[in-house]
XYZ file of C-alpha atoms in Angstrom:
585
model
C 16.897 87.570 -48.190
C 14.499 89.020 -45.587
C 11.581 88.633 -48.019
C 12.494 84.975 -48.529
C 12.572 84.345 -44.771
C 9.169 86.016 -44.308
C 7.685 84.052 -47.225
C 9.049 80.747 -45.917
C 7.794 81.484 -42.387
C 4.335 82.324 -43.748
C 4.172 79.074 -45.725
C 5.349 77.106 -42.676
C 2.649 78.717 -40.533
C -0.006 77.858 -43.149
C 1.187 74.243 -43.316
C 1.109 73.877 -39.522
C -2.294 75.573 -39.322
C -3.713 73.274 -42.000
C -2.430 70.211 -40.110
C -3.818 71.369 -36.775
C -7.011 73.098 -37.973
C -7.980 71.917 -41.506
C -9.652 74.407 -43.811
C -13.401 74.567 -43.307
C -13.300 73.314 -39.719
C -13.708 76.854 -38.341
C -16.963 78.777 -38.863
C -17.228 82.174 -40.495
C -16.586 85.181 -38.211
C -20.237 86.310 -38.460
C -21.258 83.007 -36.794
C -18.864 83.224 -33.877
C -21.265 85.061 -31.545
C -24.128 82.601 -32.035
C -21.857 79.570 -31.801
C -20.180 80.952 -28.675
C -23.557 81.288 -26.951
C -24.498 77.761 -28.023
C -21.167 76.418 -26.766
C -21.688 78.189 -23.432
C -25.177 76.674 -23.030
C -23.893 73.277 -24.086
C -20.984 73.376 -21.617
C -23.319 74.421 -18.819
C -25.528 71.448 -19.696
C -22.438 69.196 -19.793
C -21.593 70.282 -16.246
C -25.132 69.565 -15.078
C -25.141 66.122 -16.722
C -21.743 65.225 -15.254
C -23.046 66.109 -11.803
C -26.094 63.870 -12.337
C -23.952 61.020 -13.702
C -21.612 61.222 -10.713
C -24.505 61.470 -8.267
C -26.134 58.276 -9.562
C -22.814 56.511 -10.242
C -23.643 55.749 -13.852
C -19.941 55.345 -14.630
C -20.112 51.814 -13.179
C -22.945 50.569 -15.423
C -21.836 47.972 -17.963
C -24.274 46.735 -20.582
C -21.952 45.485 -23.285
C -20.828 41.936 -23.974
C -18.980 40.261 -21.147
C -20.990 41.866 -18.368
C -20.888 39.762 -15.170
C -23.400 41.816 -13.174
C -25.764 39.959 -10.864
C -29.535 40.406 -11.011
C -29.565 42.659 -7.925
C -26.814 44.836 -9.399
C -28.743 45.183 -12.643
C -31.867 46.165 -10.659
C -29.939 48.887 -8.827
C -28.307 50.108 -12.042
C -31.647 50.251 -13.879
C -33.192 52.284 -11.057
C -30.183 54.633 -11.000
C -30.418 55.173 -14.770
C -34.152 55.891 -14.534
C -33.660 58.415 -11.725
C -30.775 60.084 -13.543
C -32.814 60.520 -16.727
C -35.739 61.926 -14.766
C -33.427 64.412 -13.053
C -31.776 65.365 -16.368
C -35.184 66.085 -17.858
C -35.690 67.575 -21.296
C -34.897 65.343 -24.240
C -33.225 62.732 -22.041
C -36.546 61.655 -20.533
C -37.999 61.189 -24.018
C -34.868 59.344 -25.174
C -35.198 57.065 -22.149
C -38.846 56.410 -22.960
C -37.918 55.589 -26.550
C -35.179 53.253 -25.286
C -37.771 51.465 -23.144
C -39.339 50.280 -26.406
C -36.070 48.692 -27.512
C -35.776 45.244 -25.882
C -33.284 44.503 -28.640
C -30.927 47.049 -27.030
C -31.346 46.807 -23.246
C -31.772 43.953 -20.754
C -35.381 43.398 -19.581
C -34.822 45.014 -16.182
C -33.698 48.256 -17.855
C -36.605 48.129 -20.312
C -39.035 47.767 -17.410
C -37.424 50.595 -15.417
C -37.328 53.018 -18.349
C -40.900 52.100 -19.249
C -42.027 53.801 -16.025
C -40.095 56.997 -16.752
C -42.112 60.014 -15.790
C -40.904 63.575 -15.734
C -42.687 65.683 -13.146
C -43.302 68.698 -15.364
C -45.961 71.168 -14.240
C -48.198 72.401 -17.053
C -47.245 75.624 -18.766
C -49.402 78.538 -17.580
C -52.310 79.609 -19.742
C -50.627 82.965 -20.406
C -47.910 81.097 -22.365
C -50.221 78.610 -24.099
C -52.816 81.168 -25.223
C -50.588 82.989 -27.779
C -49.394 79.656 -29.209
C -52.979 78.558 -29.807
C -53.966 81.915 -31.236
C -51.030 81.883 -33.665
C -51.754 78.295 -34.765
C -55.530 78.729 -35.083
C -55.505 82.221 -36.546
C -58.158 83.310 -34.048
C -58.508 83.317 -30.278
C -59.266 79.836 -28.820
C -62.608 81.135 -27.506
C -63.638 81.896 -31.089
C -62.349 78.596 -32.532
C -64.046 76.372 -29.922
C -67.455 76.401 -28.317
C -65.802 75.385 -25.032
C -62.166 75.274 -23.997
C -60.711 74.164 -20.663
C -57.675 76.236 -19.782
C -56.401 73.687 -17.258
C -54.896 70.691 -19.106
C -55.955 67.176 -18.171
C -52.552 65.760 -19.202
C -49.075 67.268 -19.192
C -45.704 65.975 -20.414
C -42.272 67.298 -21.228
C -43.080 68.193 -24.842
C -46.741 69.140 -24.747
C -49.956 69.247 -22.786
C -53.533 68.292 -23.635
C -56.642 70.404 -23.084
C -60.292 69.416 -23.251
C -62.427 71.351 -25.746
C -65.661 71.245 -27.716
C -65.865 72.252 -31.379
C -68.525 74.599 -32.724
C -70.101 71.492 -34.262
C -70.545 70.064 -30.766
C -67.890 67.332 -31.037
C -65.663 66.869 -28.011
C -61.951 66.990 -28.863
C -58.524 66.805 -27.241
C -56.215 69.716 -28.070
C -52.519 68.871 -27.817
C -50.300 71.959 -27.569
C -46.504 71.998 -27.810
C -44.774 73.733 -24.928
C -43.436 77.199 -25.810
C -39.643 77.277 -26.110
C -39.244 73.485 -25.921
C -37.672 73.086 -29.385
C -34.325 74.866 -28.648
C -33.943 72.938 -25.383
C -34.606 69.591 -27.051
C -32.259 70.434 -29.934
C -29.520 71.256 -27.406
C -29.924 67.904 -25.684
C -30.075 66.098 -29.039
C -26.802 67.766 -30.044
C -25.200 66.598 -26.789
C -26.513 63.036 -27.250
C -25.147 62.896 -30.810
C -21.746 64.225 -29.694
C -21.586 61.618 -26.912
C -22.508 58.867 -29.393
C -19.713 59.926 -31.761
C -17.250 60.000 -28.878
C -18.290 56.516 -27.741
C -18.042 55.154 -31.286
C -14.480 56.471 -31.573
C -13.348 55.226 -28.167
C -15.161 51.889 -27.854
C -14.981 48.955 -30.264
C -18.202 47.553 -28.848
C -20.066 50.868 -29.267
C -18.974 51.196 -32.886
C -19.767 47.555 -33.705
C -23.137 47.902 -31.984
C -23.920 51.004 -34.063
C -24.327 53.510 -31.240
C -24.350 56.450 -33.673
C -27.080 54.876 -35.799
C -29.087 54.069 -32.661
C -28.906 57.651 -31.374
C -29.741 58.968 -34.850
C -32.821 56.741 -34.895
C -33.931 57.853 -31.427
C -33.336 61.545 -32.084
C -35.165 61.297 -35.404
C -38.171 59.835 -33.576
C -37.902 62.608 -30.990
C -37.865 65.305 -33.676
C -40.963 63.708 -35.190
C -42.700 64.034 -31.823
C -41.872 67.748 -31.780
C -43.700 68.245 -35.083
C -47.410 67.540 -34.728
C -47.890 67.588 -38.508
C -45.867 64.358 -38.560
C -48.183 62.787 -35.996
C -51.170 63.918 -38.046
C -49.648 62.275 -41.131
C -49.144 59.078 -39.128
C -52.805 59.110 -38.085
C -53.842 59.504 -41.718
C -51.553 56.657 -42.802
C -52.868 54.211 -40.186
C -56.450 55.218 -40.964
C -55.838 54.313 -44.608
C -54.256 51.009 -43.529
C -57.527 49.944 -41.881
C -59.165 49.856 -45.323
C -56.448 47.543 -46.692
C -56.512 44.776 -44.074
C -59.154 42.126 -43.229
C -62.138 43.256 -41.162
C -61.235 40.937 -38.286
C -57.871 42.732 -37.931
C -59.124 46.311 -37.889
C -58.886 48.652 -34.914
C -60.123 52.181 -34.371
C -57.842 55.108 -35.182
C -58.970 58.481 -33.762
C -59.547 61.085 -36.460
C -57.950 64.499 -36.321
C -59.088 67.899 -37.573
C -56.567 69.299 -40.089
C -58.264 72.701 -40.272
C -57.432 73.281 -36.584
C -54.008 71.568 -36.488
C -50.445 72.727 -37.179
C -46.889 71.834 -36.200
C -47.572 73.198 -32.687
C -51.195 72.153 -32.164
C -52.996 68.870 -32.860
C -56.777 68.694 -32.490
C -58.127 65.164 -32.492
C -61.088 63.089 -31.406
C -61.440 62.765 -27.644
C -61.265 59.064 -26.758
C -63.028 57.702 -23.692
C -62.470 54.193 -22.431
C -60.083 52.074 -20.408
C -56.443 51.528 -21.254
C -55.443 47.894 -21.027
C -52.770 48.908 -18.515
C -55.562 49.820 -16.101
C -56.541 47.385 -13.374
C -60.214 47.838 -14.306
C -59.641 45.942 -17.552
C -59.976 42.750 -15.486
C -63.690 43.511 -15.026
C -64.272 42.341 -18.599
C -65.091 38.684 -19.136
C -62.269 36.316 -20.071
C -63.974 35.611 -23.407
C -64.042 39.321 -24.232
C -60.418 39.842 -23.252
C -59.273 36.793 -25.241
C -61.169 38.055 -28.296
C -59.592 41.497 -27.903
C -56.130 39.924 -27.608
C -56.657 37.927 -30.799
C -57.824 41.048 -32.644
C -54.831 43.031 -31.368
C -52.415 40.346 -32.543
C -54.168 40.062 -35.900
C -54.089 43.859 -36.277
C -50.366 43.976 -35.501
C -49.476 41.224 -37.964
C -51.766 42.629 -40.657
C -50.266 46.116 -40.341
C -46.711 44.757 -40.504
C -47.024 41.886 -42.990
C -49.770 43.084 -45.334
C -49.776 46.890 -45.269
C -46.156 47.569 -44.301
C -47.270 50.551 -42.162
C -47.732 49.893 -38.459
C -47.949 51.449 -35.009
C -44.521 50.775 -33.523
C -45.242 51.414 -29.831
C -48.170 49.215 -28.841
C -47.548 49.131 -25.104
C -50.592 48.779 -22.787
C -50.874 52.529 -22.148
C -51.360 53.234 -25.859
C -54.320 50.872 -26.343
C -57.838 51.748 -25.151
C -60.933 49.551 -24.935
C -63.998 51.767 -25.479
C -67.554 51.245 -24.281
C -68.392 49.097 -27.336
C -65.354 46.879 -26.629
C -63.464 48.190 -29.635
C -59.697 48.552 -29.569
C -58.544 52.154 -30.068
C -54.882 53.055 -30.618
C -53.299 56.208 -29.179
C -50.019 58.149 -29.501
C -48.938 58.210 -33.129
C -45.617 59.989 -32.699
C -43.764 57.122 -34.356
C -44.875 54.469 -36.837
C -42.868 51.893 -38.777
C -42.710 51.404 -42.534
C -41.222 48.447 -44.431
C -41.205 47.517 -48.114
C -42.721 44.433 -49.764
C -39.416 42.540 -50.025
C -38.790 42.974 -46.298
C -42.346 41.850 -45.565
C -41.810 38.662 -47.561
C -38.579 37.879 -45.726
C -40.246 38.613 -42.391
C -42.994 36.212 -43.375
C -40.402 33.475 -43.928
C -38.902 34.177 -40.483
C -42.327 34.161 -38.834
C -43.352 30.914 -40.528
C -40.102 29.188 -39.490
C -40.528 30.609 -35.970
C -44.043 29.200 -35.678
C -42.893 25.750 -36.873
C -39.816 25.860 -34.595
C -37.708 25.164 -37.685
C -34.205 26.198 -36.597
C -32.672 25.884 -40.068
C -35.308 27.934 -41.861
C -35.375 30.481 -39.037
C -31.597 30.916 -39.282
C -31.704 31.273 -43.071
C -34.481 33.855 -42.843
C -32.759 35.799 -40.084
C -29.376 35.882 -41.803
C -30.962 37.153 -45.026
C -31.173 40.539 -43.294
C -27.443 40.877 -42.523
C -24.215 41.026 -44.530
C -22.258 37.784 -44.105
C -19.337 38.758 -46.349
C -16.986 39.414 -43.407
C -18.021 36.405 -41.297
C -15.155 33.970 -40.713
C -17.095 31.222 -38.943
C -20.643 31.087 -40.299
C -21.061 27.473 -39.121
C -20.625 28.464 -35.468
C -23.051 31.355 -35.907
C -25.716 29.048 -37.332
C -25.099 26.543 -34.538
C -25.595 29.237 -31.883
C -28.849 30.419 -33.436
C -30.089 26.824 -33.635
C -29.192 26.341 -29.962
C -31.122 29.498 -29.114
C -34.157 28.178 -30.993
C -34.029 24.874 -29.171
C -33.704 26.588 -25.789
C -36.320 29.318 -26.190
C -38.931 27.619 -28.384
C -39.103 24.213 -26.786
C -42.165 22.805 -25.012
C -43.350 24.933 -22.110
C -41.446 28.060 -23.142
C -43.031 31.462 -23.751
C -42.172 34.463 -25.844
C -40.987 37.596 -24.064
C -39.068 40.751 -24.851
C -35.698 39.168 -24.042
C -35.801 36.779 -27.011
C -34.995 39.375 -29.634
C -32.340 40.818 -27.363
C -30.659 37.401 -27.298
C -30.743 37.180 -31.091
C -29.133 40.633 -31.339
C -26.473 39.618 -28.809
C -25.610 36.520 -30.859
C -25.277 38.547 -34.044
C -23.270 41.270 -32.267
C -20.809 38.684 -30.960
C -19.997 37.935 -34.598
C -19.694 41.608 -35.524
C -23.063 41.731 -37.314
C -25.287 44.788 -37.081
C -29.031 44.206 -37.111
C -30.719 46.499 -39.677
C -33.602 48.779 -38.708
C -36.017 47.033 -41.073
C -35.712 43.989 -38.813
C -35.425 45.616 -35.394
C -38.501 47.834 -35.671
C -41.048 45.084 -36.510
C -39.493 42.650 -34.031
C -39.489 45.345 -31.358
C -43.163 46.012 -32.108
C -44.039 42.332 -31.838
C -42.120 41.995 -28.566
C -43.875 45.087 -27.187
C -47.346 43.967 -28.190
C -46.717 40.633 -26.463
C -46.781 42.509 -23.149
C -50.084 44.129 -24.104
C -51.521 40.722 -24.995
C -50.514 39.388 -21.571
C -52.182 42.410 -19.942
C -55.417 41.548 -21.742
C -55.192 37.784 -21.282
C -52.440 36.412 -18.989
C -52.937 32.945 -20.484
C -52.716 34.057 -24.105
C -50.655 31.586 -26.177
C -48.648 33.885 -28.405
C -46.626 31.256 -30.270
C -49.698 29.181 -31.138
C -51.645 32.220 -32.329
C -48.649 33.485 -34.311
C -48.317 30.027 -35.847
C -51.980 30.047 -36.866
C -51.508 33.418 -38.557
C -48.320 32.272 -40.329
C -49.964 29.080 -41.619
C -53.043 31.009 -42.749
C -50.777 33.436 -44.614
C -49.012 30.547 -46.359
C -52.345 28.943 -47.286
C -53.634 32.233 -48.699
C -50.445 32.645 -50.725
C -50.976 29.151 -52.200
C -54.468 29.991 -53.473
C -54.737 30.164 -57.291
C -55.888 33.792 -57.136
C -52.881 34.749 -54.970
C -50.475 32.907 -57.261
C -51.987 34.622 -60.300
C -51.712 38.014 -58.579
C -48.080 37.364 -57.605
C -47.263 36.251 -61.154
C -48.929 39.373 -62.549
C -46.972 41.614 -60.186
C -43.681 39.959 -61.121
C -44.513 40.256 -64.823
C -45.290 43.951 -64.463
C -42.013 44.455 -62.568
C -40.051 42.674 -65.303
C -41.781 44.477 -68.169
C -39.415 47.505 -68.238
C -36.414 45.155 -68.329
C -37.939 43.136 -71.182
C -38.611 46.339 -73.151
C -34.967 47.416 -72.848
C -33.568 43.946 -73.658
C -33.698 44.067 -77.526
C -31.808 47.380 -77.726
C -29.167 46.116 -75.337
C -28.721 42.856 -77.254
C -28.409 44.832 -80.496
C -25.770 47.102 -78.955
C -23.742 44.164 -77.566
C -23.841 42.178 -80.833
C -22.928 45.310 -82.822
C -19.900 45.969 -80.604
C -18.928 42.295 -80.867
C -19.108 42.346 -84.680
C -16.997 45.500 -84.867
C -14.437 44.229 -82.368
C -15.254 46.958 -79.848
C -16.715 44.780 -77.101
C -15.208 45.650 -73.757
C -15.883 45.258 -70.050
C -15.410 47.811 -67.269
C -14.361 46.568 -63.835
C -14.254 48.877 -60.824
C -11.464 47.713 -58.572
C -12.609 49.726 -55.567
C -16.366 49.621 -56.034
C -16.981 49.189 -52.304
C -16.819 52.473 -50.374
C -15.077 50.663 -47.487
C -12.268 49.586 -49.826
C -11.927 53.138 -51.135
C -11.837 54.523 -47.602
C -9.204 51.978 -46.554
C -6.956 52.811 -49.511
C -7.426 56.533 -48.917
C -6.308 56.157 -45.318
C -3.291 54.094 -46.345
C -2.290 56.722 -48.911
C -2.726 59.537 -46.379
C -0.617 57.625 -43.865
C 2.068 57.004 -46.490
C 2.148 60.684 -47.483
C 2.423 61.845 -43.861
C 5.194 59.343 -43.170
C 7.099 60.240 -46.349
C 6.888 63.986 -45.712
C 7.891 63.516 -42.070
C 10.971 61.599 -43.189
C 11.897 64.187 -45.850
C 11.521 67.127 -43.485
C 13.410 65.216 -40.770
C 16.352 64.483 -43.085
C 16.414 68.098 -44.314
C 16.299 69.349 -40.731
C 19.234 67.122 -39.731
C 21.278 68.281 -42.717
C 20.609 71.967 -42.083
C 21.196 71.773 -38.331
C 24.581 70.107 -38.792
C 25.633 72.569 -41.522
C 28.000 75.408 -40.698
C 27.434 77.229 -44.001
C 24.918 79.928 -44.829
C 24.501 83.547 -43.732
C 25.592 84.081 -40.136
C 22.819 85.670 -38.094
C 24.492 85.396 -34.690
C 27.781 84.044 -33.432
C 26.277 80.555 -32.983
C 23.300 80.525 -35.374
C 23.037 80.572 -39.174
C 20.025 81.085 -41.448
C 20.166 77.436 -42.558
C 19.957 76.283 -38.936
C 16.808 78.414 -38.442
C 15.344 76.623 -41.459
C 16.479 73.348 -39.875
C 14.567 74.085 -36.657
C 11.446 74.973 -38.670
C 11.742 71.763 -40.677
C 12.192 69.857 -37.410
C 8.922 71.285 -36.062
C 7.076 70.358 -39.271
C 8.592 66.844 -39.203
C 7.466 66.422 -35.582
C 3.905 67.484 -36.375
C 3.720 65.158 -39.356
C 5.131 62.294 -37.273
C 2.536 62.865 -34.536
C -0.218 62.950 -37.169
C 1.007 59.639 -38.630
C 1.184 58.080 -35.145
C -2.342 59.288 -34.429
C -3.618 57.581 -37.585
C -1.820 54.341 -36.669
C -3.136 54.299 -33.084
C -6.637 55.226 -34.226
C -6.801 52.071 -36.348
C -6.737 49.610 -33.486
C -6.873 45.894 -34.293
C -10.377 44.538 -34.545
C -11.908 47.950 -35.112
C -14.243 47.974 -38.094
C -13.851 50.832 -40.486
């Protein structure tokens, strides 16, 4: 009898433990020390961030749909967010800078405020940089370079840049990653991802907006910036792109020196000139600046629409005009890539945009999203058409808020804009500001229309049609080669009476997940009811071995069953409350 009680108690403990802490959710004992230290550092950082959030009153900021903030309130909130990110430092400054390139996410006033984010980080001392360089180069910097300036001429949160001269006599810029920056950035990335998951679980708007996907995208870009081999690969990719696009759309890409570069050090050509964000750019003639603006726009469209590989952060500080009036691009930490099908659909959107064709623009835009769950597609199309009429009428101009409005319209209908659309549109909206810096009177819509019409004319040329037909034929060739064997197999099965058809009822992963949750909920509810009934029967029973004057063995079992029934009931209630109405799964 005692053995049975012990066995039952052990099983009950295992059941309760599995409900509260599922198997696999706890790490192995040999990892506890490391994870405890990480948790301590993370909690200390949480405390610091909470203090900063409270200090700048970020709890009151509201950016989601339905915000009724005035312009002055938004100005104050944008400034508070900028100051808070600067004070938080680390990865949060870089995340803020990346967010400043996302006019599809934030209102213009926030984009402008975050665009001026600067973290006052003093350069790392030479005693810390010297061993990093020596490890990366394999020799002491004095042996690798003819000249090397120990004091950096630029310093940021992730790295700093030193002036140097190669043994060949070429002047170069040596970018060095700060020692010990990777663990600190990874800690902040972990915190940002945890906060995104928490927001997605607690906020319908955050989940519908795709806050987790947004943070994943930003942190992925940030990790790329930590690895200078990725930036070197981006430089190589954009250099190759220049050979694939028309001569009138080419820009200069600085070359790098792979024999001197690594994941911690990037040695590249030293660029001299004037960034178009500088006030001295106005000293150039208006004809020169207009020509540069047209080349920059042509380069952007050619990279996106023809090559599918493009610089995704063309703000004025990343574009230099050299002494020969050539455009030189800088900062290759992040570039965009899109496939040929996406480029074709973007071309349709651009052509409709240039012709102010609301219907074609709507069709092209909606080809990027899933309309299967839309209940009122007519209203959605009407809203997009109204947007086109309002923002593309006579006298209007393109700015970074336009794409944000399109995203807001789609979000109101529960549609999530895919990255293959947001990245090129974000790039185009960003480069518009650079075009205005070069030529304040630059007519973006007219120039974009000229490019779109030229692209359509080129596509209608006999040589282009023949090339497109050849490409389609080559793509269909594997299908054509497999067709005879498949026809033979189908006709053979038909002749033998063995022709059948397989249908997957729950082919969609969302349907499978929904059914799985319903089954889990049903099991929890059923077990809770069974254990509850058994507990009631045992507690009201007067039979069984008497353990005390008022308590029998069956009643002890009844109390245990009651505890299990309560836990199962709470778990079922949690599942019900977690699936709030209107929450997408």
